[in-house]
mmCIF file of C-alpha atoms and ligand atoms in Angstrom:
data_model
loop_
_atom_site.group_PDB
_atom_site.id
_atom_site.type_symbol
_atom_site.label_atom_id
_atom_site.label_comp_id
_atom_site.label_asym_id
_atom_site.label_seq_id
_atom_site.Cartn_x
_atom_site.Cartn_y
_atom_site.Cartn_z
ATOM 1 C CA MET A 818 15.933 3.603 -105.715
ATOM 2 C CA GLU A 819 13.481 2.169 -108.295
ATOM 3 C CA GLN A 820 15.811 -0.030 -110.655
ATOM 4 C CA ASP A 821 15.247 -2.289 -113.242
ATOM 5 C CA ILE A 822 16.737 -5.945 -112.319
ATOM 6 C CA MET A 823 17.598 -8.578 -114.547
ATOM 7 C CA ARG A 824 19.083 -11.919 -114.848
ATOM 8 C CA PRO A 825 22.330 -11.804 -116.145
ATOM 9 C CA PRO A 826 23.032 -12.538 -120.068
ATOM 10 C CA LEU A 827 25.159 -16.327 -120.049
ATOM 11 C CA VAL A 828 28.774 -15.058 -120.826
ATOM 12 C CA SER A 829 31.499 -16.962 -122.981
ATOM 13 C CA LEU A 830 34.161 -18.598 -120.741
ATOM 14 C CA ALA A 831 36.072 -18.175 -123.451
ATOM 15 C CA THR A 832 36.467 -14.247 -123.478
ATOM 16 C CA HIS A 833 35.233 -13.463 -120.295
ATOM 17 C CA ALA A 834 37.426 -13.368 -116.721
ATOM 18 C CA ILE A 835 34.875 -15.328 -113.536
ATOM 19 C CA CYS A 836 35.713 -13.407 -110.369
ATOM 20 C CA LEU A 837 33.408 -14.119 -106.979
ATOM 21 C CA ASP A 838 32.626 -12.587 -103.879
ATOM 22 C CA PHE A 839 32.082 -15.755 -101.367
ATOM 23 C CA ASP A 840 29.768 -15.773 -98.073
ATOM 24 C CA GLY A 841 26.154 -14.910 -99.165
ATOM 25 C CA THR A 842 27.343 -15.160 -103.011
ATOM 26 C CA LEU A 843 28.695 -18.542 -103.250
ATOM 27 C CA VAL A 844 27.872 -20.187 -99.610
ATOM 28 C CA ASP A 845 24.457 -19.126 -97.638
ATOM 29 C CA ILE A 846 25.399 -16.929 -94.772
ATOM 30 C CA ALA A 847 25.696 -18.500 -91.478
ATOM 31 C CA ALA A 848 24.785 -17.412 -88.356
ATOM 32 C CA THR A 849 28.807 -17.364 -87.232
ATOM 33 C CA PRO A 850 31.672 -17.515 -89.597
ATOM 34 C CA ASP A 851 32.399 -20.776 -89.291
ATOM 35 C CA GLY A 852 28.577 -21.812 -90.147
ATOM 36 C CA ILE A 853 28.522 -22.327 -92.716
ATOM 37 C CA GLU A 854 28.128 -24.735 -95.389
ATOM 38 C CA VAL A 855 29.588 -25.256 -98.176
ATOM 39 C CA PRO A 856 28.071 -27.240 -101.288
ATOM 40 C CA GLU A 857 29.994 -29.775 -102.233
ATOM 41 C CA THR A 858 29.633 -29.101 -106.048
ATOM 42 C CA LEU A 859 31.188 -25.843 -105.084
ATOM 43 C CA ALA A 860 35.072 -26.394 -105.480
ATOM 44 C CA PRO A 861 34.771 -28.754 -108.934
ATOM 45 C CA LEU A 862 32.330 -26.066 -110.294
ATOM 46 C CA LEU A 863 35.269 -23.225 -109.442
ATOM 47 C CA ASN A 864 37.996 -25.417 -111.128
ATOM 48 C CA HIS A 865 36.620 -26.115 -113.763
ATOM 49 C CA LEU A 866 35.810 -22.765 -114.381
ATOM 50 C CA LEU A 867 39.176 -21.794 -114.338
ATOM 51 C CA ALA A 868 39.983 -24.180 -116.296
ATOM 52 C CA GLU A 869 38.121 -22.868 -118.989
ATOM 53 C CA THR A 870 39.024 -19.226 -119.046
ATOM 54 C CA ASP A 871 42.111 -20.301 -119.492
ATOM 55 C CA GLY A 872 42.980 -19.488 -115.711
ATOM 56 C CA ALA A 873 41.150 -15.426 -115.565
ATOM 57 C CA THR A 874 39.002 -16.878 -112.715
ATOM 58 C CA ALA A 875 39.237 -15.452 -108.661
ATOM 59 C CA LEU A 876 37.125 -14.921 -105.190
ATOM 60 C CA ILE A 877 37.298 -11.454 -103.758
ATOM 61 C CA SER A 878 36.081 -11.892 -100.930
ATOM 62 C CA GLY A 879 36.729 -9.983 -97.005
ATOM 63 C CA ARG A 880 38.229 -13.175 -95.435
ATOM 64 C CA ASP A 881 41.544 -13.978 -95.437
ATOM 65 C CA VAL A 882 43.001 -16.426 -97.794
ATOM 66 C CA ALA A 883 43.541 -18.648 -95.216
ATOM 67 C CA ALA A 884 40.035 -19.055 -93.851
ATOM 68 C CA LEU A 885 38.818 -19.522 -97.572
ATOM 69 C CA ARG A 886 41.655 -22.064 -98.265
ATOM 70 C CA ARG A 887 40.798 -24.454 -95.535
ATOM 71 C CA HIS A 888 36.517 -23.538 -96.815
ATOM 72 C CA LEU A 889 37.448 -24.861 -100.582
ATOM 73 C CA PRO A 890 41.614 -26.823 -100.006
ATOM 74 C CA GLU A 891 39.865 -28.184 -103.263
ATOM 75 C CA TYR A 892 40.165 -24.945 -105.561
ATOM 76 C CA LYS A 893 43.302 -24.393 -106.554
ATOM 77 C CA GLY A 894 42.396 -21.082 -107.789
ATOM 78 C CA PRO A 895 43.588 -17.516 -107.037
ATOM 79 C CA ILE A 896 42.000 -15.773 -104.539
ATOM 80 C CA ILE A 897 41.948 -11.640 -102.962
ATOM 81 C CA GLY A 898 41.245 -11.912 -99.866
ATOM 82 C CA SER A 899 41.053 -9.135 -96.300
ATOM 83 C CA HIS A 900 38.681 -6.550 -99.128
ATOM 84 C CA GLY A 901 42.089 -7.048 -101.288
ATOM 85 C CA GLY A 902 44.503 -6.700 -98.240
ATOM 86 C CA GLU A 903 46.444 -10.076 -99.465
ATOM 87 C CA ARG A 904 46.869 -12.106 -102.517
ATOM 88 C CA SER A 905 47.068 -16.195 -103.980
ATOM 89 C CA ASP A 906 47.818 -16.414 -106.540
ATOM 90 C CA ALA A 907 47.769 -20.540 -105.835
ATOM 91 C CA PRO A 908 47.563 -22.430 -102.432
ATOM 92 C CA GLY A 909 50.605 -22.545 -100.486
ATOM 93 C CA ARG A 910 50.876 -18.948 -101.407
ATOM 94 C CA ILE A 911 49.616 -15.777 -99.502
ATOM 95 C CA ASP A 912 51.281 -11.635 -100.432
ATOM 96 C CA THR A 913 50.568 -9.565 -97.798
ATOM 97 C CA SER A 914 52.933 -7.114 -97.974
ATOM 98 C CA GLY A 915 52.276 -3.547 -97.718
ATOM 99 C CA LEU A 916 49.667 -4.145 -94.399
ATOM 100 C CA PRO A 917 50.328 -2.841 -91.619
ATOM 101 C CA ASP A 918 50.711 -4.395 -88.061
ATOM 102 C CA ALA A 919 47.287 -4.336 -87.028
ATOM 103 C CA ARG A 920 48.699 -6.556 -83.628
ATOM 104 C CA ALA A 921 47.794 -3.470 -81.710
ATOM 105 C CA VAL A 922 43.896 -2.921 -83.327
ATOM 106 C CA ILE A 923 42.982 -6.423 -82.869
ATOM 107 C CA ALA A 924 43.883 -6.838 -79.139
ATOM 108 C CA GLU A 925 41.893 -3.122 -78.737
ATOM 109 C CA VAL A 926 38.824 -5.334 -80.682
ATOM 110 C CA HIS A 927 39.113 -8.266 -77.809
ATOM 111 C CA ALA A 928 39.549 -5.857 -75.238
ATOM 112 C CA LEU A 929 36.474 -3.772 -75.592
ATOM 113 C CA ALA A 930 34.516 -6.832 -77.339
ATOM 114 C CA ALA A 931 32.769 -7.745 -74.584
ATOM 115 C CA GLY A 932 31.368 -11.199 -75.322
ATOM 116 C CA LEU A 933 30.419 -9.966 -79.377
ATOM 117 C CA ARG A 934 32.333 -13.016 -81.291
ATOM 118 C CA VAL A 935 35.427 -10.929 -82.505
ATOM 119 C CA GLU A 936 36.690 -12.610 -85.591
ATOM 120 C CA GLU A 937 40.787 -11.861 -86.537
ATOM 121 C CA LYS A 938 42.885 -11.086 -89.808
ATOM 122 C CA PRO A 939 46.048 -10.386 -90.473
ATOM 123 C CA HIS A 940 45.401 -6.485 -91.368
ATOM 124 C CA GLY A 941 43.122 -6.194 -88.443
ATOM 125 C CA ALA A 942 39.381 -7.599 -86.685
ATOM 126 C CA VAL A 943 35.567 -8.034 -87.245
ATOM 127 C CA LEU A 944 32.772 -6.880 -84.442
ATOM 128 C CA HIS A 945 30.204 -9.872 -85.309
ATOM 129 C CA TYR A 946 27.050 -9.488 -83.644
ATOM 130 C CA ARG A 947 24.188 -12.021 -85.490
ATOM 131 C CA ALA A 948 23.679 -13.998 -82.445
ATOM 132 C CA GLU A 949 23.375 -10.183 -80.313
ATOM 133 C CA PRO A 950 20.986 -8.888 -82.749
ATOM 134 C CA ASP A 951 19.564 -6.099 -79.570
ATOM 135 C CA ARG A 952 23.285 -4.967 -79.755
ATOM 136 C CA ALA A 953 24.438 -3.732 -82.903
ATOM 137 C CA ASP A 954 23.739 -0.231 -82.033
ATOM 138 C CA GLU A 955 26.691 -1.136 -78.930
ATOM 139 C CA ALA A 956 29.145 -2.796 -81.491
ATOM 140 C CA GLU A 957 28.447 -0.381 -83.880
ATOM 141 C CA THR A 958 29.681 2.602 -81.416
ATOM 142 C CA THR A 959 33.121 0.237 -79.782
ATOM 143 C CA ALA A 960 34.184 -0.434 -83.695
ATOM 144 C CA ARG A 961 34.268 3.354 -84.306
ATOM 145 C CA ALA A 962 35.690 4.411 -80.766
ATOM 146 C CA ILE A 963 38.325 1.705 -81.804
ATOM 147 C CA ALA A 964 38.565 3.245 -85.033
ATOM 148 C CA ALA A 965 39.200 6.291 -84.495
ATOM 149 C CA ARG A 966 42.248 5.350 -81.857
ATOM 150 C CA PHE A 967 44.501 4.019 -85.119
ATOM 151 C CA PRO A 968 45.515 6.523 -87.608
ATOM 152 C CA GLY A 969 45.935 4.763 -91.328
ATOM 153 C CA PHE A 970 43.071 2.213 -90.056
ATOM 154 C CA THR A 971 39.352 2.626 -91.808
ATOM 155 C CA LEU A 972 35.832 1.505 -90.322
ATOM 156 C CA GLN A 973 34.200 -1.309 -92.814
ATOM 157 C CA ARG A 974 30.532 -2.204 -92.314
ATOM 158 C CA ALA A 975 29.436 -6.005 -93.048
ATOM 159 C CA LYS A 976 26.220 -8.626 -93.246
ATOM 160 C CA MET A 977 25.868 -7.810 -88.621
ATOM 161 C CA ALA A 978 29.145 -7.056 -88.300
ATOM 162 C CA TRP A 979 31.809 -4.557 -88.734
ATOM 163 C CA GLU A 980 35.467 -4.668 -89.478
ATOM 164 C CA ILE A 981 38.483 -2.364 -88.644
ATOM 165 C CA HIS A 982 41.362 -2.491 -91.404
ATOM 166 C CA PRO A 983 43.180 -0.566 -93.382
ATOM 167 C CA GLU A 984 43.197 2.152 -95.228
ATOM 168 C CA GLY A 985 43.058 1.651 -99.312
ATOM 169 C CA ILE A 986 42.905 -1.572 -99.001
ATOM 170 C CA SER A 987 38.981 -2.151 -101.624
ATOM 171 C CA LYS A 988 37.653 -5.030 -103.886
ATOM 172 C CA ASP A 989 37.715 -2.510 -106.869
ATOM 173 C CA ARG A 990 41.092 -2.026 -106.445
ATOM 174 C CA ALA A 991 41.513 -5.025 -105.787
ATOM 175 C CA LEU A 992 39.853 -6.340 -109.066
ATOM 176 C CA ALA A 993 41.450 -3.353 -111.571
ATOM 177 C CA THR A 994 45.043 -4.404 -110.183
ATOM 178 C CA LEU A 995 44.292 -8.482 -111.190
ATOM 179 C CA PHE A 996 43.122 -6.967 -114.772
ATOM 180 C CA GLU A 997 46.600 -5.166 -115.633
ATOM 181 C CA SER A 998 48.434 -8.407 -116.157
ATOM 182 C CA PRO A 999 47.186 -12.404 -117.462
ATOM 183 C CA PRO A 1000 45.640 -14.606 -117.018
ATOM 184 C CA PHE A 1001 43.691 -11.211 -116.000
ATOM 185 C CA GLN A 1002 44.868 -8.610 -118.593
ATOM 186 C CA GLY A 1003 42.161 -8.464 -122.127
ATOM 187 C CA ARG A 1004 39.974 -10.284 -120.561
ATOM 188 C CA LEU A 1005 35.599 -8.658 -119.491
ATOM 189 C CA PRO A 1006 35.492 -8.833 -116.173
ATOM 190 C CA LEU A 1007 32.126 -10.417 -114.595
ATOM 191 C CA PHE A 1008 31.812 -9.580 -111.035
ATOM 192 C CA ALA A 1009 29.586 -11.367 -108.452
ATOM 193 C CA GLY A 1010 28.442 -9.655 -105.067
ATOM 194 C CA ASP A 1011 25.508 -9.260 -102.664
ATOM 195 C CA ASP A 1012 26.710 -6.872 -99.948
ATOM 196 C CA THR A 1013 27.252 -3.332 -99.430
ATOM 197 C CA THR A 1014 31.520 -4.086 -99.981
ATOM 198 C CA ASP A 1015 30.751 -5.022 -102.897
ATOM 199 C CA GLU A 1016 29.237 -2.114 -104.413
ATOM 200 C CA PRO A 1017 32.291 -0.455 -105.169
ATOM 201 C CA ALA A 1018 33.704 -3.746 -107.427
ATOM 202 C CA LEU A 1019 29.952 -4.087 -108.361
ATOM 203 C CA ALA A 1020 30.178 -0.424 -110.012
ATOM 204 C CA HIS A 1021 34.096 -0.856 -111.336
ATOM 205 C CA VAL A 1022 33.270 -3.956 -113.534
ATOM 206 C CA ALA A 1023 29.318 -2.501 -114.906
ATOM 207 C CA GLN A 1024 31.847 1.141 -115.685
ATOM 208 C CA LYS A 1025 33.736 -1.216 -117.773
ATOM 209 C CA GLY A 1026 31.737 -2.999 -119.624
ATOM 210 C CA GLY A 1027 31.186 -5.868 -117.770
ATOM 211 C CA ILE A 1028 28.449 -8.138 -116.094
ATOM 212 C CA ALA A 1029 27.915 -7.061 -112.707
ATOM 213 C CA ILE A 1030 25.578 -9.197 -110.335
ATOM 214 C CA ARG A 1031 24.069 -8.989 -107.079
ATOM 215 C CA ILE A 1032 22.940 -11.327 -105.421
ATOM 216 C CA GLY A 1033 20.031 -10.992 -103.130
ATOM 217 C CA GLY A 1034 17.894 -8.110 -102.189
ATOM 218 C CA GLY A 1035 19.608 -4.143 -101.633
ATOM 219 C CA ASP A 1036 20.199 -0.999 -104.384
ATOM 220 C CA SER A 1037 23.178 -1.922 -106.712
ATOM 221 C CA ALA A 1038 25.875 -0.302 -108.826
ATOM 222 C CA ALA A 1039 24.507 -3.708 -110.957
ATOM 223 C CA PRO A 1040 22.451 -4.587 -113.703
ATOM 224 C CA TYR A 1041 22.000 -7.873 -113.458
ATOM 225 C CA HIS A 1042 20.091 -9.176 -110.320
ATOM 226 C CA LEU A 1043 20.328 -13.868 -109.163
ATOM 227 C CA GLU A 1044 17.766 -14.371 -105.887
ATOM 228 C CA THR A 1045 20.270 -16.198 -103.513
ATOM 229 C CA PRO A 1046 23.833 -18.471 -104.207
ATOM 230 C CA SER A 1047 21.953 -21.889 -104.326
ATOM 231 C CA ASP A 1048 21.015 -19.342 -108.482
ATOM 232 C CA MET A 1049 24.272 -17.920 -108.850
ATOM 233 C CA LEU A 1050 25.999 -21.081 -108.901
ATOM 234 C CA SER A 1051 22.934 -22.843 -111.371
ATOM 235 C CA TRP A 1052 23.525 -19.645 -113.985
ATOM 236 C CA LEU A 1053 27.489 -20.377 -113.577
ATOM 237 C CA ALA A 1054 27.677 -23.766 -114.407
ATOM 238 C CA SER A 1055 25.427 -23.708 -117.364
ATOM 239 C CA LEU A 1056 27.820 -21.278 -118.206
ATOM 240 C CA SER A 1057 30.795 -22.884 -121.308
HETATM 241 O O1 LIG B 893 33.317 -11.204 -99.124
HETATM 242 P P1 LIG B 893 32.492 -11.674 -98.513
HETATM 243 O O2 LIG B 893 33.044 -13.107 -99.277
HETATM 244 O O3 LIG B 893 31.484 -11.386 -99.373
HETATM 245 O O4 LIG B 893 32.908 -11.945 -97.306
HETATM 246 C C1 LIG B 893 32.073 -10.901 -96.347
HETATM 247 C C2 LIG B 893 31.844 -11.240 -94.988
HETATM 248 O O5 LIG B 893 31.865 -12.063 -94.604
HETATM 249 C C3 LIG B 893 31.840 -13.215 -92.926
HETATM 250 O O6 LIG B 893 31.071 -12.487 -92.490
HETATM 251 C C4 LIG B 893 29.985 -12.710 -92.841
HETATM 252 O O7 LIG B 893 28.927 -13.989 -93.420
HETATM 253 C C5 LIG B 893 28.958 -15.073 -91.901
HETATM 254 C C6 LIG B 893 28.501 -16.119 -92.521
HETATM 255 O O8 LIG B 893 27.754 -16.477 -92.876
HETATM 256 C C7 LIG B 893 27.787 -14.478 -91.008
HETATM 257 O O9 LIG B 893 28.049 -14.665 -89.981
HETATM 258 C C8 LIG B 893 28.454 -13.151 -90.943
HETATM 259 O O10 LIG B 893 26.940 -12.048 -90.194
HETATM 260 C C9 LIG B 893 28.546 -12.332 -92.496
HETATM 261 O O11 LIG B 893 28.880 -11.016 -91.930
HETATM 262 C C10 LIG B 893 32.804 -13.436 -92.536
HETATM 263 O O12 LIG B 893 32.924 -12.886 -91.443
HETATM 264 C C11 LIG B 893 33.938 -11.498 -92.586
HETATM 265 O O13 LIG B 893 35.307 -12.178 -92.161
HETATM 266 C C12 LIG B 893 33.813 -11.236 -94.426
HETATM 267 O O14 LIG B 893 34.653 -10.289 -94.433
#
């Protein structure tokens, strides 16, 4: 699909809320989930945005909250994790209420992984094939079969990975909920993401008149585009 893509305009931290995906948006994609290199400047930058937006800055990630806090121990702000399944308003606090018990799903993913990397989350599991790209079809078939066996769970495609998680969680719903109360309520939304899993949230923000930014390539509902996580960090650092 041909579309006009533009560099985002500078936005005011006095009027906007800054919501950011993590992998592929703030940090480069790596061979494994724990192989990422988190720039030293990232946590200070996020804490700066948090202060300048009066608390209206959040990470909205497919990763679980505990993993994100481990990678960003200095970051003090809110995190929506597990694609919207978990909410942490500050370090040490996590709300996972409403998520179904996923232990049987996780056990099944381990049982059928056949050597593919499994990432456990509180609400489900991810089957990663980045280390073995020639097993992409097998990973998809296995993940589809597992998702079909567990009512209430669904399949989510990610970058070289398939995730099985509860139905009804998504980043656009999480964003909408976030903006129902202060400090997000009343501010214009900004969301940046790099993946198909981010598209519903990018479309939601564009439809609300906010700033939706797609990082990297791919068809997108976002009118704005930046090439790499490094470009994203430089752009965020230029805001005031
Ligand atoms: O919503 P995000 O913050 O973008 O998280 C999406 C998934 O990111 C991670 O997987 C992806 O990044 C890995 C590290 O670069 C890479 O090895 C993998 O192939 C990618 O799919 C994370 O592991 C998942 O839990 C997130 O859902």
